PDB file of C-alpha atoms in Angstrom:
ATOM      1  CA  MET A 290      26.882   1.538  17.248  1.00 58.00           C
ATOM      2  CA  THR A 291      23.438   0.253  16.495  1.00 65.00           C
ATOM      3  CA  PRO A 292      22.857  -3.038  14.666  1.00 58.00           C
ATOM      4  CA  LEU A 293      21.701  -1.044  11.604  1.00 49.00           C
ATOM      5  CA  ASP A 294      24.903   0.964  11.517  1.00 59.00           C
ATOM      6  CA  LEU A 295      26.902  -2.233  11.858  1.00 57.00           C
ATOM      7  CA  TRP A 296      25.024  -3.870   8.966  1.00 54.00           C
ATOM      8  CA  LEU A 297      25.501  -0.805   6.758  1.00 48.00           C
ATOM      9  CA  SER A 298      29.194  -0.628   7.550  1.00 60.00           C
ATOM     10  CA  ARG A 299      29.585  -4.187   6.294  1.00 57.00           C
ATOM     11  CA  SER A 300      27.183  -4.018   3.337  1.00 53.00           C
ATOM     12  CA  ILE A 301      28.407  -0.824   1.661  1.00 51.00           C
ATOM     13  CA  PRO A 302      32.013  -2.042   1.118  1.00 50.00           C
ATOM     14  CA  MET A 303      30.628  -5.337  -0.168  1.00 50.00           C
ATOM     15  CA  CYS A 304      28.456  -3.509  -2.707  1.00 45.00           C
ATOM     16  CA  LEU A 305      31.377  -1.365  -3.790  1.00 45.00           C
ATOM     17  CA  LEU A 306      33.539  -4.461  -4.247  1.00 41.00           C
ATOM     18  CA  LEU A 307      30.816  -6.176  -6.277  1.00 43.00           C
ATOM     19  CA  GLN A 308      30.415  -3.116  -8.508  1.00 50.00           C
ATOM     20  CA  SER A 309      34.177  -2.987  -9.039  1.00 45.00           C
ATOM     21  CA  LEU A 310      34.230  -6.634 -10.061  1.00 38.00           C
ATOM     22  CA  VAL A 311      31.418  -6.051 -12.539  1.00 40.00           C
ATOM     23  CA  LEU A 312      33.239  -3.078 -14.031  1.00 45.00           C
ATOM     24  CA  MET A 313      36.460  -5.087 -14.320  1.00 44.00           C
ATOM     25  CA  ALA A 314      34.629  -7.927 -16.025  1.00 46.00           C
ATOM     26  CA  LEU A 315      33.166  -5.503 -18.532  1.00 46.00           C
ATOM     27  CA  CYS A 316      36.348  -3.576 -19.187  1.00 47.00           C
ATOM     28  CA  PHE A 317      38.776  -6.513 -19.242  1.00 47.00           C
ATOM     29  CA  PRO A 318      37.351  -9.619 -20.914  1.00 49.00           C
ATOM     30  CA  SER A 319      38.506 -13.023 -19.833  1.00 46.00           C
ATOM     31  CA  ALA A 320      41.468 -14.442 -21.721  1.00 45.00           C
ATOM     32  CA  SER A 321      39.455 -17.590 -22.427  1.00 50.00           C
ATOM     33  CA  MET A 322      37.059 -15.494 -24.564  1.00 82.00           C
ATOM     34  CA  CYS A 323      39.825 -14.223 -26.834  1.00 93.00           C
ATOM     35  CA  PRO A 324      40.917 -16.354 -29.830  1.00 94.00           C
ATOM     36  CA  LYS A 325      44.425 -17.762 -29.767  1.00 92.00           C
ATOM     37  CA  GLY A 326      46.975 -15.336 -31.149  1.00 92.00           C
ATOM     38  CA  CYS A 327      44.656 -12.335 -30.759  1.00 96.00           C
ATOM     39  CA  VAL A 328      44.419  -9.457 -28.307  1.00 96.00           C
ATOM     40  CA  CYS A 329      41.006  -8.404 -26.967  1.00 96.00           C
ATOM     41  CA  GLN A 330      40.303  -5.060 -25.340  1.00 94.00           C
ATOM     42  CA  ARG A 331      37.084  -3.349 -24.383  1.00 89.00           C
ATOM     43  CA  ALA A 332      36.286  -0.492 -26.783  1.00 72.00           C
ATOM     44  CA  ARG A 333      36.582   2.952 -25.262  1.00 68.00           C
ATOM     45  CA  PRO A 334      33.542   5.217 -25.416  1.00 62.00           C
ATOM     46  CA  ASP A 335      33.545   8.327 -27.521  1.00 55.00           C
ATOM     47  CA  PRO A 336      34.050  11.304 -25.181  1.00 56.00           C
ATOM     48  CA  GLY A 337      31.220  13.126 -26.919  1.00 53.00           C
ATOM     49  CA  LEU A 338      28.846  10.183 -26.633  1.00 47.00           C
ATOM     50  CA  HIS A 339      26.610  10.074 -23.557  1.00 47.00           C
ATOM     51  CA  LEU A 340      25.717   6.507 -22.617  1.00 48.00           C
ATOM     52  CA  GLY A 341      24.423   7.109 -19.134  1.00 46.00           C
ATOM     53  CA  PRO A 342      25.830   6.076 -15.771  1.00 45.00           C
ATOM     54  CA  GLY A 343      26.596   2.592 -14.597  1.00 45.00           C
ATOM     55  CA  PRO A 344      28.119  -0.465 -16.280  1.00 48.00           C
ATOM     56  CA  LEU A 345      25.595  -0.393 -19.156  1.00 43.00           C
ATOM     57  CA  GLY A 346      27.419   2.630 -20.508  1.00 39.00           C
ATOM     58  CA  LEU A 347      30.512   0.461 -21.081  1.00 45.00           C
ATOM     59  CA  LEU A 348      28.808  -2.128 -23.298  1.00 57.00           C
ATOM     60  CA  LEU A 349      30.518  -0.943 -26.480  1.00 75.00           C
ATOM     61  CA  GLY A 350      31.884  -4.276 -27.605  1.00 91.00           C
ATOM     62  CA  LEU A 351      35.393  -5.652 -27.925  1.00 94.00           C
ATOM     63  CA  ASN A 352      38.308  -4.631 -30.098  1.00 96.00           C
ATOM     64  CA  VAL A 353      39.751  -7.946 -31.305  1.00 97.00           C
ATOM     65  CA  SER A 354      43.133  -7.610 -32.981  1.00 97.00           C
ATOM     66  CA  CYS A 355      44.622 -10.641 -34.731  1.00 97.00           C
ATOM     67  CA  THR A 356      46.993  -8.637 -36.941  1.00 97.00           C
ATOM     68  CA  GLY A 357      50.021 -10.580 -38.163  1.00 96.00           C
ATOM     69  CA  SER A 358      49.141 -13.755 -36.266  1.00 95.00           C
ATOM     70  CA  ARG A 359      49.815 -16.087 -39.229  1.00 95.00           C
ATOM     71  CA  LEU A 360      46.192 -17.144 -39.312  1.00 97.00           C
ATOM     72  CA  LYS A 361      45.165 -19.333 -42.251  1.00 96.00           C
ATOM     73  CA  GLU A 362      41.450 -19.145 -41.520  1.00 96.00           C
ATOM     74  CA  ILE A 363      39.012 -16.930 -39.677  1.00 96.00           C
ATOM     75  CA  PRO A 364      38.909 -17.890 -35.976  1.00 95.00           C
ATOM     76  CA  PRO A 365      35.703 -19.798 -35.220  1.00 92.00           C
ATOM     77  CA  ASP A 366      35.567 -18.718 -31.565  1.00 92.00           C
ATOM     78  CA  LEU A 367      35.233 -14.950 -31.907  1.00 96.00           C
ATOM     79  CA  PRO A 368      33.584 -13.256 -28.907  1.00 95.00           C
ATOM     80  CA  PRO A 369      29.931 -12.473 -29.686  1.00 95.00           C
ATOM     81  CA  ASP A 370      30.357  -8.851 -28.546  1.00 95.00           C
ATOM     82  CA  THR A 371      33.180  -8.129 -30.998  1.00 97.00           C
ATOM     83  CA  ALA A 372      32.815  -4.614 -32.414  1.00 97.00           C
ATOM     84  CA  VAL A 373      36.149  -4.125 -34.196  1.00 97.00           C
ATOM     85  CA  LEU A 374      37.862  -7.124 -35.780  1.00 98.00           C
ATOM     86  CA  ARG A 375      41.332  -6.830 -37.298  1.00 98.00           C
ATOM     87  CA  LEU A 376      42.450  -9.874 -39.275  1.00 98.00           C
ATOM     88  CA  ASP A 377      44.888  -8.053 -41.548  1.00 98.00           C
ATOM     89  CA  HIS A 378      48.388  -9.246 -42.532  1.00 98.00           C
ATOM     90  CA  ASN A 379      47.621 -12.952 -42.223  1.00 98.00           C
ATOM     91  CA  GLN A 380      47.368 -15.888 -44.648  1.00 97.00           C
ATOM     92  CA  ILE A 381      43.583 -16.222 -44.808  1.00 97.00           C
ATOM     93  CA  MET A 382      42.548 -17.671 -48.180  1.00 97.00           C
ATOM     94  CA  ALA A 383      38.758 -17.859 -47.871  1.00 96.00           C
ATOM     95  CA  VAL A 384      35.820 -16.188 -46.155  1.00 97.00           C
ATOM     96  CA  PRO A 385      33.228 -18.941 -45.565  1.00 96.00           C
ATOM     97  CA  ASP A 386      29.544 -18.140 -45.713  1.00 95.00           C
ATOM     98  CA  HIS A 387      28.164 -16.972 -42.338  1.00 95.00           C
ATOM     99  CA  ALA A 388      31.709 -16.639 -40.946  1.00 95.00           C
ATOM    100  CA  PHE A 389      30.658 -13.606 -38.863  1.00 96.00           C
ATOM    101  CA  ARG A 390      27.127 -14.626 -37.956  1.00 93.00           C
ATOM    102  CA  GLY A 391      26.357 -13.824 -34.344  1.00 93.00           C
ATOM    103  CA  LEU A 392      28.625 -10.758 -34.170  1.00 96.00           C
ATOM    104  CA  ARG A 393      25.709  -8.356 -33.748  1.00 93.00           C
ATOM    105  CA  LEU A 394      27.927  -5.443 -32.664  1.00 96.00           C
ATOM    106  CA  LEU A 395      30.502  -5.728 -35.442  1.00 97.00           C
ATOM    107  CA  ARG A 396      31.026  -2.348 -37.078  1.00 96.00           C
ATOM    108  CA  GLU A 397      34.573  -2.579 -38.462  1.00 97.00           C
ATOM    109  CA  LEU A 398      36.179  -5.544 -40.236  1.00 98.00           C
ATOM    110  CA  ASN A 399      39.726  -5.467 -41.607  1.00 98.00           C
ATOM    111  CA  LEU A 400      40.694  -8.358 -43.893  1.00 98.00           C
ATOM    112  CA  SER A 401      43.376  -6.512 -45.853  1.00 98.00           C
ATOM    113  CA  HIS A 402      46.762  -8.023 -46.770  1.00 98.00           C
ATOM    114  CA  ASN A 403      45.582 -11.634 -46.928  1.00 98.00           C
ATOM    115  CA  SER A 404      45.223 -14.227 -49.706  1.00 97.00           C
ATOM    116  CA  VAL A 405      41.448 -14.195 -50.200  1.00 98.00           C
ATOM    117  CA  GLU A 406      40.620 -15.162 -53.813  1.00 96.00           C
ATOM    118  CA  THR A 407      36.824 -15.046 -53.990  1.00 95.00           C
ATOM    119  CA  LEU A 408      33.728 -14.161 -51.947  1.00 96.00           C
ATOM    120  CA  GLY A 409      30.469 -16.092 -51.764  1.00 95.00           C
ATOM    121  CA  GLU A 410      26.944 -14.797 -51.437  1.00 94.00           C
ATOM    122  CA  GLY A 411      26.816 -15.234 -47.652  1.00 94.00           C
ATOM    123  CA  ALA A 412      30.345 -14.121 -46.744  1.00 96.00           C
ATOM    124  CA  PHE A 413      29.040 -11.195 -44.663  1.00 95.00           C
ATOM    125  CA  SER A 414      25.655 -12.588 -43.758  1.00 94.00           C
ATOM    126  CA  GLY A 415      24.428 -11.416 -40.361  1.00 94.00           C
ATOM    127  CA  VAL A 416      26.483  -8.213 -40.105  1.00 95.00           C
ATOM    128  CA  GLU A 417      24.937  -6.199 -42.939  1.00 93.00           C
ATOM    129  CA  ALA A 418      23.009  -3.889 -40.601  1.00 92.00           C
ATOM    130  CA  THR A 419      25.874  -2.976 -38.245  1.00 95.00           C
ATOM    131  CA  LEU A 420      29.015  -3.101 -40.387  1.00 95.00           C
ATOM    132  CA  GLN A 421      30.352   0.377 -41.197  1.00 95.00           C
ATOM    133  CA  VAL A 422      33.822  -0.300 -42.632  1.00 95.00           C
ATOM    134  CA  LEU A 423      34.982  -3.360 -44.596  1.00 96.00           C
ATOM    135  CA  ASP A 424      38.586  -3.467 -45.792  1.00 97.00           C
ATOM    136  CA  LEU A 425      39.344  -6.107 -48.446  1.00 96.00           C
ATOM    137  CA  SER A 426      42.288  -4.341 -50.060  1.00 96.00           C
ATOM    138  CA  HIS A 427      45.586  -6.048 -50.909  1.00 97.00           C
ATOM    139  CA  ASN A 428      44.196  -9.553 -51.412  1.00 98.00           C
ATOM    140  CA  ARG A 429      44.014 -11.894 -54.415  1.00 97.00           C
ATOM    141  CA  ILE A 430      40.342 -11.448 -55.176  1.00 97.00           C
ATOM    142  CA  THR A 431      39.490 -12.026 -58.828  1.00 95.00           C
ATOM    143  CA  SER A 432      35.743 -12.558 -58.584  1.00 94.00           C
ATOM    144  CA  VAL A 433      32.830 -12.342 -56.154  1.00 95.00           C
ATOM    145  CA  HIS A 434      29.252 -13.549 -56.112  1.00 94.00           C
ATOM    146  CA  LYS A 435      26.922 -11.014 -57.682  1.00 93.00           C
ATOM    147  CA  ASP A 436      25.129 -10.567 -54.318  1.00 92.00           C
ATOM    148  CA  ALA A 437      28.215 -10.566 -52.069  1.00 92.00           C
ATOM    149  CA  PHE A 438      27.836  -6.840 -51.286  1.00 91.00           C
ATOM    150  CA  ALA A 439      24.123  -6.490 -52.043  1.00 87.00           C
ATOM    151  CA  ARG A 440      22.875  -5.825 -48.503  1.00 88.00           C
ATOM    152  CA  LEU A 441      25.944  -4.080 -47.097  1.00 89.00           C
ATOM    153  CA  LYS A 442      25.739  -0.432 -46.098  1.00 88.00           C
ATOM    154  CA  ALA A 443      29.402  -0.287 -45.088  1.00 91.00           C
ATOM    155  CA  ARG A 444      32.203   1.629 -46.749  1.00 91.00           C
ATOM    156  CA  VAL A 445      34.036  -1.076 -48.690  1.00 92.00           C
ATOM    157  CA  LEU A 446      37.705  -0.939 -49.724  1.00 93.00           C
ATOM    158  CA  VAL A 447      38.523  -3.323 -52.569  1.00 93.00           C
ATOM    159  CA  ASP A 448      41.563  -1.791 -54.266  1.00 91.00           C
ATOM    160  CA  ASP A 449      44.796  -3.644 -55.038  1.00 94.00           C
ATOM    161  CA  ASN A 450      43.174  -6.913 -56.065  1.00 96.00           C
ATOM    162  CA  PRO A 451      43.665  -8.755 -59.404  1.00 96.00           C
ATOM    163  CA  TRP A 452      40.047  -8.293 -60.500  1.00 95.00           C
ATOM    164  CA  HIS A 453      38.590 -10.096 -63.503  1.00 94.00           C
ATOM    165  CA  CYS A 454      36.034  -7.643 -64.868  1.00 91.00           C
ATOM    166  CA  ASP A 455      32.985  -9.449 -66.185  1.00 91.00           C
ATOM    167  CA  CYS A 456      29.200  -9.435 -65.928  1.00 91.00           C
ATOM    168  CA  THR A 457      29.202 -10.889 -62.391  1.00 91.00           C
ATOM    169  CA  LEU A 458      31.522  -8.181 -61.045  1.00 91.00           C
ATOM    170  CA  GLN A 459      29.429  -5.521 -62.777  1.00 89.00           C
ATOM    171  CA  GLN A 460      26.331  -6.865 -61.036  1.00 89.00           C
ATOM    172  CA  ALA A 461      28.127  -7.017 -57.666  1.00 89.00           C
ATOM    173  CA  LEU A 462      29.338  -3.418 -57.899  1.00 85.00           C
ATOM    174  CA  GLY A 463      25.995  -2.305 -59.290  1.00 80.00           C
ATOM    175  CA  GLY A 464      24.401  -3.459 -56.046  1.00 72.00           C
ATOM    176  CA  MET A 465      26.569  -0.943 -54.175  1.00 72.00           C
ATOM    177  CA  ALA A 466      24.968   2.212 -55.517  1.00 59.00           C
ATOM    178  CA  HIS A 467      25.700   3.955 -52.207  1.00 64.00           C
ATOM    179  CA  ASN A 468      29.390   3.040 -52.442  1.00 68.00           C
ATOM    180  CA  HIS A 469      30.607   4.554 -55.703  1.00 72.00           C
ATOM    181  CA  GLU A 470      34.131   4.824 -54.273  1.00 77.00           C
ATOM    182  CA  ALA A 471      34.583   1.045 -54.269  1.00 80.00           C
ATOM    183  CA  ALA A 472      33.709   0.664 -57.965  1.00 81.00           C
ATOM    184  CA  ALA A 473      35.886   3.641 -58.886  1.00 83.00           C
ATOM    185  CA  ARG A 474      38.978   1.967 -57.388  1.00 86.00           C
ATOM    186  CA  VAL A 475      38.583  -1.426 -59.080  1.00 90.00           C
ATOM    187  CA  LEU A 476      41.415  -2.007 -61.556  1.00 91.00           C
ATOM    188  CA  CYS A 477      40.812  -4.736 -64.141  1.00 92.00           C
ATOM    189  CA  ARG A 478      43.722  -7.173 -64.252  1.00 92.00           C
ATOM    190  CA  SER A 479      41.779  -9.121 -66.891  1.00 92.00           C
ATOM    191  CA  SER A 480      38.450  -8.549 -68.585  1.00 89.00           C
ATOM    192  CA  GLU A 481      35.885  -9.957 -70.989  1.00 83.00           C
ATOM    193  CA  LEU A 482      36.548  -6.781 -72.957  1.00 83.00           C
ATOM    194  CA  GLN A 483      40.162  -6.574 -74.093  1.00 83.00           C
ATOM    195  CA  GLU A 484      40.260  -2.771 -74.107  1.00 83.00           C
ATOM    196  CA  GLN A 485      39.342  -2.765 -70.398  1.00 83.00           C
ATOM    197  CA  GLU A 486      42.374  -4.747 -69.254  1.00 89.00           C
ATOM    198  CA  GLY A 487      44.736  -2.678 -67.131  1.00 88.00           C
ATOM    199  CA  ARG A 488      42.201   0.122 -66.764  1.00 88.00           C
ATOM    200  CA  HIS A 489      39.808   1.136 -64.016  1.00 87.00           C
ATOM    201  CA  PHE A 490      36.466  -0.615 -64.103  1.00 83.00           C
ATOM    202  CA  LEU A 491      34.492   2.574 -64.678  1.00 81.00           C
ATOM    203  CA  ALA A 492      36.848   3.829 -67.404  1.00 78.00           C
ATOM    204  CA  VAL A 493      34.992   1.874 -70.112  1.00 71.00           C
ATOM    205  CA  ASP A 494      31.247   2.405 -70.239  1.00 77.00           C
ATOM    206  CA  THR A 495      30.155  -1.007 -71.522  1.00 78.00           C
ATOM    207  CA  ASP A 496      27.417  -3.358 -70.426  1.00 84.00           C
ATOM    208  CA  LEU A 497      29.428  -6.525 -69.875  1.00 80.00           C
ATOM    209  CA  CYS A 498      26.276  -8.559 -69.241  1.00 86.00           C
ATOM    210  CA  ASN A 499      24.906  -7.743 -72.701  1.00 83.00           C
ATOM    211  CA  LEU A 500      28.350  -8.417 -74.130  1.00 67.00           C
ATOM    212  CA  ALA A 501      28.349 -11.846 -72.511  1.00 51.00           C
ATOM    213  CA  LYS A 502      24.853 -12.512 -73.848  1.00 54.00           C
ATOM    214  CA  ARG A 503      25.858 -11.520 -77.368  1.00 49.00           C
ATOM    215  CA  THR A 504      28.957 -13.684 -77.124  1.00 51.00           C
ATOM    216  CA  THR A 505      26.806 -16.622 -76.013  1.00 57.00           C
ATOM    217  CA  ASP A 506      24.369 -16.025 -78.881  1.00 47.00           C
ATOM    218  CA  TYR A 507      27.217 -15.922 -81.388  1.00 49.00           C
ATOM    219  CA  ALA A 508      28.660 -19.103 -79.953  1.00 55.00           C
ATOM    220  CA  MET A 509      25.284 -20.832 -80.282  1.00 60.00           C
ATOM    221  CA  LEU A 510      24.933 -19.659 -83.886  1.00 57.00           C
ATOM    222  CA  VAL A 511      28.411 -20.868 -84.745  1.00 62.00           C
ATOM    223  CA  THR A 512      27.700 -24.210 -83.098  1.00 69.00           C
ATOM    224  CA  MET A 513      24.409 -24.624 -84.939  1.00 70.00           C
ATOM    225  CA  PHE A 514      26.032 -23.669 -88.244  1.00 64.00           C
ATOM    226  CA  GLY A 515      28.778 -26.187 -87.589  1.00 74.00           C
ATOM    227  CA  TRP A 516      26.290 -28.978 -86.969  1.00 73.00           C
ATOM    228  CA  PHE A 517      24.284 -27.986 -90.039  1.00 71.00           C
ATOM    229  CA  ALA A 518      27.432 -28.001 -92.180  1.00 77.00           C
ATOM    230  CA  MET A 519      28.334 -31.440 -90.856  1.00 82.00           C
ATOM    231  CA  VAL A 520      24.877 -32.813 -91.751  1.00 80.00           C
ATOM    232  CA  ILE A 521      25.011 -31.317 -95.258  1.00 81.00           C
ATOM    233  CA  SER A 522      28.511 -32.672 -95.764  1.00 76.00           C
ATOM    234  CA  TYR A 523      27.398 -36.130 -94.694  1.00 74.00           C
ATOM    235  CA  VAL A 524      24.390 -36.080 -97.057  1.00 75.00           C
ATOM    236  CA  VAL A 525      26.544 -34.957 -99.990  1.00 76.00           C
ATOM    237  CA  TYR A 526      29.125 -37.613 -99.201  1.00 75.00           C
ATOM    238  CA  TYR A 527      26.429 -40.287 -98.918  1.00 72.00           C
ATOM    239  CA  VAL A 528      24.861 -39.352-102.286  1.00 75.00           C
ATOM    240  CA  ARG A 529      28.197 -39.211-104.058  1.00 75.00           C
ATOM    241  CA  GLN A 530      29.272 -42.490-102.549  1.00 73.00           C
ATOM    242  CA  ASN A 531      26.058 -44.172-103.737  1.00 77.00           C
ATOM    243  CA  GLN A 532      26.478 -42.683-107.217  1.00 76.00           C
ATOM    244  CA  GLU A 533      30.011 -43.995-107.374  1.00 74.00           C
ATOM    245  CA  ASP A 534      28.906 -47.454-106.247  1.00 73.00           C
ATOM    246  CA  ALA A 535      26.100 -47.470-108.855  1.00 75.00           C
ATOM    247  CA  ARG A 536      28.513 -46.425-111.618  1.00 75.00           C
ATOM    248  CA  ARG A 537      30.955 -49.155-110.682  1.00 75.00           C
ATOM    249  CA  HIS A 538      28.193 -51.731-110.602  1.00 71.00           C
ATOM    250  CA  LEU A 539      26.985 -50.663-114.075  1.00 74.00           C
ATOM    251  CA  GLU A 540      30.483 -50.843-115.494  1.00 73.00           C
ATOM    252  CA  TYR A 541      30.843 -54.277-113.982  1.00 68.00           C
ATOM    253  CA  LEU A 542      27.650 -55.458-115.705  1.00 69.00           C
ATOM    254  CA  LYS A 543      28.820 -54.066-119.027  1.00 70.00           C
ATOM    255  CA  SER A 544      32.128 -55.846-118.715  1.00 72.00           C
ATOM    256  CA  LEU A 545      30.456 -59.274-118.429  1.00 68.00           C
ATOM    257  CA  PRO A 546      30.829 -61.447-121.678  1.00 73.00           C
ATOM    258  CA  SER A 547      27.678 -61.969-123.813  1.00 64.00           C
ATOM    259  CA  LYS A 548      26.131 -65.471-123.882  1.00 59.00           C
ATOM    260  CA  PRO A 549      26.954 -67.288-127.304  1.00 60.00           C
ATOM    261  CA  VAL A 550      24.018 -68.474-129.541  1.00 51.00           C
ATOM    262  CA  LYS A 551      23.886 -72.220-130.269  1.00 58.00           C
ATOM    263  CA  PRO A 552      23.343 -73.549-133.937  1.00 60.00           C
ATOM    264  CA  ASN A 553      20.096 -75.331-133.168  1.00 62.00           C
ATOM    265  CA  GLU A 554      18.745 -72.121-131.684  1.00 54.00           C
ATOM    266  CA  VAL A 555      19.546 -70.381-135.013  1.00 48.00           C
ATOM    267  CA  GLU A 556      17.657 -73.106-136.984  1.00 57.00           C
ATOM    268  CA  ASP A 557      14.672 -72.750-134.714  1.00 55.00           C
ATOM    269  CA  ILE A 558      14.665 -69.056-135.307  1.00 46.00           C
ATOM    270  CA  SER A 559      14.816 -69.563-139.124  1.00 52.00           C
ATOM    271  CA  THR A 560      11.970 -72.064-139.026  1.00 55.00           C
ATOM    272  CA  VAL A 561       9.806 -69.684-137.130  1.00 46.00           C
ATOM    273  CA  VAL A 562      10.546 -66.976-139.626  1.00 42.00           C
TER     274      VAL A 562
END
C-alpha cells in the first residue's frame, strides 16, 4: 500500500465521521439551547420541497413545544432558529413588546389557552415578515393597540376572547384587510354601542370612531353648558343678595328715630321769617 492509499484510508472515515457529527448537530439541537420545560426538535422538510444536498438542506428551524408547561411568561431564551413555537395551555398573562425579536425563521406561533389580556403595539415586532399563523384564541383579551396587527401578514385566530368593541379595536381589525376571517369571528362581550353587545363585531355596521367622537363632543357641550349655568346662577345669586342687603339697609335707615327740634331753634326760624 502506497503512502497515498494509506492517507486516504485514514482521511475518508474521518471526513465521514465529521459529516455525521455535523448532521447530528443540525438535526438534534443541544439541550442547553432549549428553554426549561420545553421540547425542541428539528423541523422535518416537506417531501415535495427540494432544498438541495448536504446539511444546508436541513436548516429548516426548530419546533419548540412548551405546551402545558405552566409557564407564566414567554421564555426569554428561545433558540434564534425557532420556526414553530407552541406556548399554548399555559398561564401567560402578557406578551411584552419585542418578545419574539430575533426569531427570523418563526412562521407559526401558538399562544392559545392562556390568560393574555391585552396586546401592545410591538408585541409581534420583528416577525411580521415570516409569521404565517398566529393563534390567540381562548385567552382573556379585551383590547389591543390599534397597530398591534398592522404589519402582520399571518392568518390570525382571535376567537373566544372577551372583546370590548370600541374605536381602537375597529382600527386594529381594519388594519387586517387581508384577514377578514379574524374580524368575522370577534364576538363583542361589551361595546360602546349597546346593541352590539353579545353579537359578532361585523354584525352591526357602525363607525365606532365617529360614535366616540360624537360622544366626546356631546360631553364637552354638556360640560360647557354646566359651567355656563353655574356662572349665570352665581351672578343671579350675587345680584339678588346685594338687592336684599340694600333693602335691609334702607329699612334700617327708615327705622331710625327723627332728631327733635329745640325751642330756641323754632324762635330763630320765626325771627327769620
